[in-house]
């Protein structure tokens, strides 16, 4: 048996044999045999768009690793900033490297006063914080014109630090704006997650000190969300980055992708769904409606995981720890019952639909006091590290501009008719 695939063009009888390498075949070889014949794969479900050494995801076996480290070990022992370093640099930092990394990020958390005062405050009072985040990220490219020097290692490093550092500041600022509260400046004496919580919730106290259980829960959630290989937003980052746009513009595109309910907006949909179900008595009815195709079971199913999403297991545990501090959330009981009923039902089992990362994350965020509009923002903060790791990798791979082809299905050529001659 040879590890290869042979494709024959039956019109000409010509064949080409292509090796199967690392689970893939190089489709570029095929175009030599079949110029002008395209592989039709509209949602890229059978396409490997990149070679990547960042995140390993084995959906059949429920495995997720960053740079070889199991997600369970990282969630147990690490912090978001350490994981961000790992994703971007490929190795865990030494103590000296870590101290320097944390110092640089801590000292880049402030945003330009014009961004805050003139730009962010210009949004309508009920603007969705994700819309504010997308626009503010794009606007940052105008404040850092040096970001265009994407092949200058110093400039790249500076933009990476700025983006990771400023995301929580913009995120919290978007929330404060939407509730009419004054902006809270970053507190450099706090760690990354505590500082974010301080910017979110500080009122009149001289020094905001969040509950350590909630800080740890946020660290875990940020670690779990930091990367997920070639997902929709990361693909957007790589595609826009492949045009050599600056990283702020590319991150704004990635954040826009994350805004969608099929991606970063799913945990918001879970909370709405649990609220609409309202009580344990309505769970069976809801499952019936899902099976009839009337509604989706939000937070269930995944393009890649065909087994329990390992992130969901960790998040479920974290949810219990958070509820110890914040008090019981009745929606958790509905979620648990939904999970129990679904996992015993052939509709879900035969389609390999299991809880994904979003099934429990919204419950934690809600218990911590975040509005549902902030949920995708809370996803975007840590995913920035993953986006940037992929952006760097893509640039270093000497990639060509992303430019798929299409199968044209429109009209044949026709003559232009003046407006008064059209029926
Ligand atoms: N509820 C009910 N049925 C479902 C669900 C669901 N949540 N997800 C998939 N199915 C069914 C679907 O109807 C189809 O059935 P059939 O074969 O009879 O037509 C089958 O399962 C395959 O579904 P699909 O839509 O082809 O799967 P996909 O890979 O295109 O979609 C998904 C993946 C995540 C968009 C989808 O499962 C979904 O909409 N889930 C709910 C939203 C959600 O939780 N999204 C968060 C994803 S995790 C966060 C992230 O990584 O971004």
XYZ file of C-alpha atoms and ligand atoms in Angstrom:
475
model
C 0.000 0.000 0.000
C 1.382 3.381 -0.957
C 0.603 6.520 1.016
C -0.622 8.444 -1.973
C -3.652 9.389 -4.030
C -3.972 9.041 -7.776
C -6.334 11.265 -9.694
C -7.224 10.545 -13.301
C -8.727 13.034 -15.717
C -11.181 10.770 -17.554
C -11.408 13.221 -20.435
C -7.754 12.748 -21.317
C -6.789 9.569 -19.442
C -3.941 11.473 -17.779
C -3.169 10.635 -14.130
C -1.181 12.204 -11.374
C -0.058 10.530 -8.145
C 0.327 12.770 -5.110
C 1.776 11.636 -1.768
C -0.357 11.829 1.392
C 1.795 13.852 3.739
C 0.821 14.519 7.373
C -2.807 13.655 6.610
C -3.067 15.938 3.569
C -2.432 15.971 -0.154
C -0.940 18.995 -1.847
C -3.817 20.260 -4.000
C -1.452 22.564 -5.872
C -0.064 19.457 -7.602
C -3.529 18.642 -8.904
C -3.918 21.946 -10.651
C -0.980 20.946 -12.863
C -3.094 18.092 -14.206
C -6.404 19.948 -14.139
C -5.776 23.626 -14.926
C -9.081 25.552 -14.747
C -10.863 22.808 -12.771
C -11.376 23.839 -9.199
C -11.957 21.892 -6.015
C -15.361 23.007 -4.773
C -15.313 23.390 -0.972
C -17.401 26.467 -0.063
C -17.021 26.346 3.718
C -13.493 24.893 3.633
C -14.637 21.801 5.477
C -12.248 19.556 3.551
C -9.535 22.115 2.964
C -6.377 22.526 5.044
C -5.671 26.202 4.393
C -2.318 26.272 6.161
C 0.461 24.296 7.744
C 0.555 25.300 11.375
C 2.639 24.405 14.426
C 0.496 26.313 16.941
C -2.553 24.326 18.001
C -3.298 20.644 17.625
C -6.972 19.756 17.591
C -8.124 16.163 17.313
C -11.895 16.442 17.154
C -12.571 12.700 17.097
C -10.733 12.169 20.361
C -11.525 15.474 22.066
C -7.872 16.597 22.195
C -6.707 20.209 22.254
C -3.036 21.189 22.704
C -1.214 24.499 22.369
C 2.329 23.990 21.064
C 2.131 20.399 22.318
C 0.880 21.202 25.834
C -2.521 19.652 26.716
C -5.187 22.283 27.372
C -5.997 20.567 30.679
C -2.420 21.122 31.974
C -2.393 24.740 30.858
C -5.802 25.447 32.418
C -4.647 23.867 35.666
C -1.188 25.442 35.970
C -0.738 28.432 33.712
C -1.946 32.001 33.258
C -3.325 33.702 30.182
C -0.193 35.830 29.687
C 2.070 32.792 29.927
C -0.118 30.982 27.372
C -0.057 34.058 25.119
C 3.760 33.960 25.267
C 3.712 30.246 24.449
C 1.405 30.704 21.454
C 3.412 33.570 20.021
C 6.957 32.396 20.760
C 6.455 28.636 20.521
C 7.955 27.865 23.948
C 7.019 28.543 27.540
C 9.022 31.499 28.882
C 11.826 31.348 31.441
C 11.205 33.468 34.538
C 13.251 36.357 33.090
C 11.431 36.210 29.750
C 8.089 36.040 31.496
C 8.828 39.007 33.782
C 9.847 41.097 30.795
C 6.736 40.027 28.813
C 4.388 40.860 31.688
C 6.161 44.176 32.271
C 5.866 45.186 28.600
C 2.179 44.258 28.439
C 1.383 45.964 31.742
C 3.014 49.184 30.535
C 1.104 49.262 27.238
C -2.428 48.991 28.613
C -3.270 52.688 28.249
C -4.986 53.883 25.091
C -4.499 57.276 23.485
C -6.875 59.857 25.005
C -8.252 60.663 21.541
C -9.242 57.032 21.078
C -11.180 57.072 24.315
C -12.572 60.605 24.393
C -13.244 61.448 20.806
C -13.632 58.073 19.191
C -15.178 55.684 21.738
C -17.364 58.321 23.361
C -18.806 59.155 19.949
C -20.776 55.921 19.855
C -24.460 55.944 20.658
C -25.154 55.051 24.311
C -26.575 51.619 23.418
C -23.926 50.668 20.845
C -23.039 46.969 21.020
C -19.600 46.690 22.695
C -18.468 44.300 19.961
C -19.183 46.967 17.330
C -17.177 49.449 19.405
C -14.334 46.940 19.729
C -14.197 46.189 15.989
C -14.143 49.882 15.074
C -11.671 50.887 17.763
C -9.231 48.168 16.727
C -9.388 49.365 13.138
C -8.931 52.958 14.337
C -5.767 52.006 16.262
C -4.000 51.419 12.951
C -4.206 55.171 12.359
C -2.560 55.850 15.726
C 0.318 53.462 15.030
C 1.338 54.004 11.405
C 4.573 52.090 12.134
C 2.368 48.960 12.254
C 2.520 48.897 8.467
C 6.145 47.745 8.727
C 5.052 44.157 9.055
C 8.449 42.734 8.115
C 10.305 44.738 10.773
C 10.695 42.424 13.803
C 10.765 45.349 16.276
C 7.574 46.829 14.875
C 5.855 43.450 14.891
C 6.821 42.907 18.521
C 5.558 46.364 19.492
C 2.165 45.849 17.832
C 1.770 42.417 19.432
C 2.400 43.870 22.887
C 0.060 46.791 22.198
C -2.764 44.619 20.897
C -2.677 42.097 23.760
C -2.326 44.900 26.323
C -4.988 47.247 25.005
C -7.767 44.745 24.289
C -9.029 44.660 27.920
C -8.849 48.458 28.152
C -10.963 48.907 25.016
C -13.309 46.088 26.050
C -13.952 47.534 29.501
C -14.224 51.046 28.006
C -16.918 49.807 25.596
C -18.879 48.390 28.525
C -18.523 51.518 30.687
C -19.709 53.646 27.783
C -22.786 51.467 27.265
C -23.839 51.815 30.915
C -22.933 55.491 31.217
C -20.152 54.933 33.729
C -16.873 56.878 33.673
C -13.895 55.178 32.041
C -11.487 53.512 34.497
C -7.785 53.809 33.700
C -5.596 50.686 33.875
C -4.019 49.913 37.263
C -0.450 48.723 36.718
C -0.264 47.191 40.186
C -2.791 44.519 39.170
C -2.298 41.386 37.088
C -3.863 41.144 33.612
C -7.236 39.659 34.636
C -7.595 41.653 37.878
C -6.854 44.843 35.980
C -9.569 43.998 33.454
C -12.069 43.369 36.269
C -11.015 46.642 37.903
C -11.618 48.559 34.651
C -15.007 46.834 34.357
C -16.361 47.211 37.877
C -14.445 49.862 39.853
C -16.727 52.560 41.245
C -15.389 54.853 43.990
C -13.011 52.574 45.911
C -9.376 53.765 45.799
C -8.088 50.320 44.855
C -10.286 47.598 43.345
C -9.385 44.076 44.442
C -11.451 41.337 42.795
C -12.249 37.977 44.384
C -9.317 35.597 43.643
C -11.706 32.763 42.659
C -13.243 34.967 39.967
C -9.808 36.112 38.787
C -8.685 32.495 38.451
C -11.922 31.584 36.627
C -11.254 34.377 34.139
C -7.644 33.192 33.670
C -8.967 29.695 32.892
C -11.580 31.008 30.457
C -8.971 33.180 28.748
C -6.571 30.212 28.466
C -9.307 28.031 26.943
C -10.235 30.714 24.411
C -6.706 31.761 23.460
C -6.511 29.706 20.265
C -8.407 27.111 18.287
C -6.434 26.608 15.067
C -8.087 27.589 11.757
C -11.476 28.759 13.075
C -13.504 31.436 11.293
C -11.925 34.489 12.972
C -8.365 33.129 12.754
C -8.940 32.401 9.090
C -10.115 36.014 8.692
C -6.902 37.172 10.417
C -4.746 35.056 8.126
C -6.654 36.025 4.974
C -6.561 39.768 5.665
C -2.976 39.465 6.912
C -2.018 37.701 3.679
C -2.822 40.950 1.861
C -0.146 42.538 4.120
C -2.642 44.728 5.967
C -1.386 45.979 9.337
C -2.216 43.780 12.374
C -4.839 46.203 13.788
C -6.855 46.078 10.571
C -6.466 42.303 10.411
C -7.498 41.946 14.086
C -10.554 44.145 13.402
C -11.542 41.722 10.621
C -11.000 38.745 12.912
C -13.096 40.409 15.626
C -15.870 41.017 13.082
C -15.931 37.292 12.315
C -16.102 36.546 16.020
C -19.129 38.834 16.332
C -21.280 36.311 14.431
C -23.680 34.096 16.409
C -22.279 30.964 14.799
C -18.847 31.755 16.245
C -18.216 34.099 19.196
C -21.868 34.974 19.701
C -22.971 31.445 20.574
C -22.689 31.772 24.368
C -24.995 34.800 24.218
C -27.448 32.615 22.284
C -27.136 29.910 24.967
C -28.186 32.296 27.722
C -31.118 33.546 25.631
C -32.121 29.946 24.949
C -31.904 28.937 28.637
C -33.925 32.017 29.620
C -36.574 31.217 27.008
C -36.834 27.605 28.215
C -37.344 29.092 31.674
C -37.923 25.953 33.725
C -36.948 22.304 33.946
C -40.476 21.314 32.897
C -39.969 22.842 29.446
C -36.728 21.025 28.617
C -38.347 18.015 26.914
C -40.513 20.266 24.753
C -37.496 22.279 23.678
C -35.590 19.129 22.733
C -38.602 18.069 20.625
C -38.506 21.405 18.793
C -34.761 20.991 18.173
C -35.343 17.553 16.699
C -38.141 18.912 14.517
C -35.629 21.400 13.096
C -37.500 24.444 14.477
C -34.643 25.640 16.713
C -31.006 24.745 17.412
C -29.639 23.522 20.682
C -27.254 26.418 21.212
C -23.838 25.505 22.616
C -24.049 22.052 21.084
C -22.218 20.742 18.048
C -18.943 21.730 16.453
C -17.441 21.551 12.996
C -14.380 19.730 14.306
C -15.233 18.138 17.678
C -17.209 14.978 17.200
C -16.687 14.130 20.851
C -17.024 16.160 24.067
C -15.244 19.512 23.592
C -12.400 19.279 26.182
C -12.875 22.970 26.950
C -16.483 22.306 27.977
C -15.335 19.773 30.608
C -12.975 22.326 32.188
C -15.533 25.129 31.993
C -18.213 23.039 33.661
C -15.877 22.540 36.651
C -15.036 26.248 36.717
C -18.760 27.095 36.716
C -19.252 25.286 40.021
C -16.290 27.175 41.580
C -17.699 30.507 40.431
C -21.191 29.732 41.735
C -19.645 29.041 45.182
C -18.767 32.755 45.219
C -21.611 34.319 43.271
C -24.481 32.091 44.399
C -26.505 29.548 42.470
C -27.734 30.318 38.959
C -31.045 28.587 38.145
C -30.145 28.505 34.469
C -27.390 26.017 35.339
C -30.021 23.456 36.332
C -31.717 23.885 32.959
C -28.365 23.534 31.186
C -27.530 20.351 33.103
C -30.919 18.837 32.318
C -30.634 19.780 28.620
C -27.221 18.144 28.473
C -28.487 15.013 30.203
C -31.521 14.671 27.911
C -29.556 15.435 24.734
C -26.727 13.024 25.490
C -29.247 10.224 25.966
C -31.089 10.977 22.729
C -30.205 9.301 19.453
C -30.720 12.531 17.450
C -27.712 14.109 19.178
C -25.688 10.928 19.668
C -25.925 9.854 16.011
C -24.898 13.338 14.836
C -22.095 13.451 17.404
C -23.455 16.651 18.949
C -21.869 17.366 22.339
C -21.637 20.515 24.467
C -19.041 22.919 23.123
C -17.061 25.641 24.911
C -20.017 28.020 24.796
C -22.523 25.835 26.558
C -21.273 26.785 30.043
C -19.081 29.864 29.483
C -22.058 32.253 29.252
C -23.380 31.039 32.596
C -20.064 31.895 34.237
C -19.895 35.307 32.601
C -23.461 36.042 33.620
C -22.767 35.001 37.217
C -19.729 37.304 37.230
C -21.975 40.217 36.265
C -21.155 40.586 32.557
C -23.976 41.582 30.229
C -24.661 39.168 27.362
C -23.417 41.794 24.878
C -19.994 41.496 26.518
C -19.696 37.736 25.959
C -18.139 37.872 22.485
C -15.882 40.677 23.722
C -14.681 38.350 26.478
C -13.863 35.827 23.752
C -11.986 38.395 21.652
C -9.635 39.494 24.469
C -7.759 36.183 24.788
C -8.231 35.093 21.158
C -6.028 38.069 20.225
C -2.987 36.006 21.279
C -4.029 33.181 18.926
C -4.766 35.557 16.051
C -1.354 37.168 16.414
C 0.443 33.818 16.630
C -1.232 32.792 13.348
C -0.525 36.157 11.759
C 3.195 35.807 12.552
C 3.279 32.212 11.373
C 1.518 33.097 8.128
C 3.935 35.962 7.391
C 6.945 33.781 8.127
C 5.640 31.088 5.796
C 6.198 33.425 2.879
C 2.535 32.952 2.029
C 0.857 34.204 -1.125
C -2.238 36.396 -0.899
C -5.325 34.306 -0.027
C -7.320 34.168 -3.211
C -9.725 31.256 -3.744
C -11.480 30.605 -7.041
C -15.194 30.187 -7.765
C -17.540 28.150 -9.916
C -19.419 30.830 -11.855
C -23.197 30.227 -12.032
C -24.420 33.603 -13.342
C -25.788 34.563 -16.774
C -23.865 34.227 -20.025
C -22.662 37.417 -21.702
C -25.515 39.795 -22.629
C -25.881 43.226 -24.154
C -26.362 46.332 -21.996
C -29.871 47.764 -22.460
C -30.586 51.479 -21.827
C -32.960 51.998 -18.851
C -35.983 52.997 -20.965
C -35.620 49.812 -23.030
C -35.837 47.439 -20.003
C -39.055 45.616 -19.241
N -28.740 21.773 17.389
C -29.443 20.885 16.639
N -28.951 20.264 15.572
C -27.675 20.531 15.232
C -26.889 21.423 15.968
C -27.456 22.052 17.078
N -26.748 22.901 17.824
N -25.663 21.497 15.397
C -25.686 20.680 14.339
N -26.908 20.093 14.246
C -27.341 19.070 13.260
C -27.659 19.737 11.919
O -29.001 20.077 11.819
C -27.253 18.631 10.964
O -28.282 17.661 10.966
P -28.694 16.910 9.582
O -27.486 16.103 9.217
O -29.899 16.120 9.934
O -28.979 18.012 8.584
C -26.026 17.988 11.620
O -26.208 18.213 13.035
C -24.693 18.578 11.170
O -24.737 19.988 11.411
P -24.025 21.113 10.535
O -24.812 22.366 10.639
O -23.708 20.565 9.185
O -22.659 21.282 11.292
P -21.609 22.433 11.041
O -20.280 21.815 11.241
O -21.839 23.130 9.742
O -21.963 23.492 12.173
C -22.018 24.612 14.246
C -21.260 23.598 13.363
C -21.163 24.896 15.489
C -22.192 25.933 13.463
C -23.384 24.015 14.624
O -23.209 22.817 15.342
C -24.247 24.982 15.412
O -24.947 25.805 14.828
N -24.195 24.927 16.787
C -24.916 25.856 17.602
C -24.130 27.155 17.693
C -22.890 26.979 18.563
O -22.964 26.413 19.656
N -21.743 27.514 18.094
C -20.516 27.536 18.864
C -19.419 26.735 18.242
S -18.040 26.532 19.376
C -17.325 28.079 19.455
C -16.287 28.281 18.435
O -15.336 27.481 18.403
O -16.433 29.257 17.667
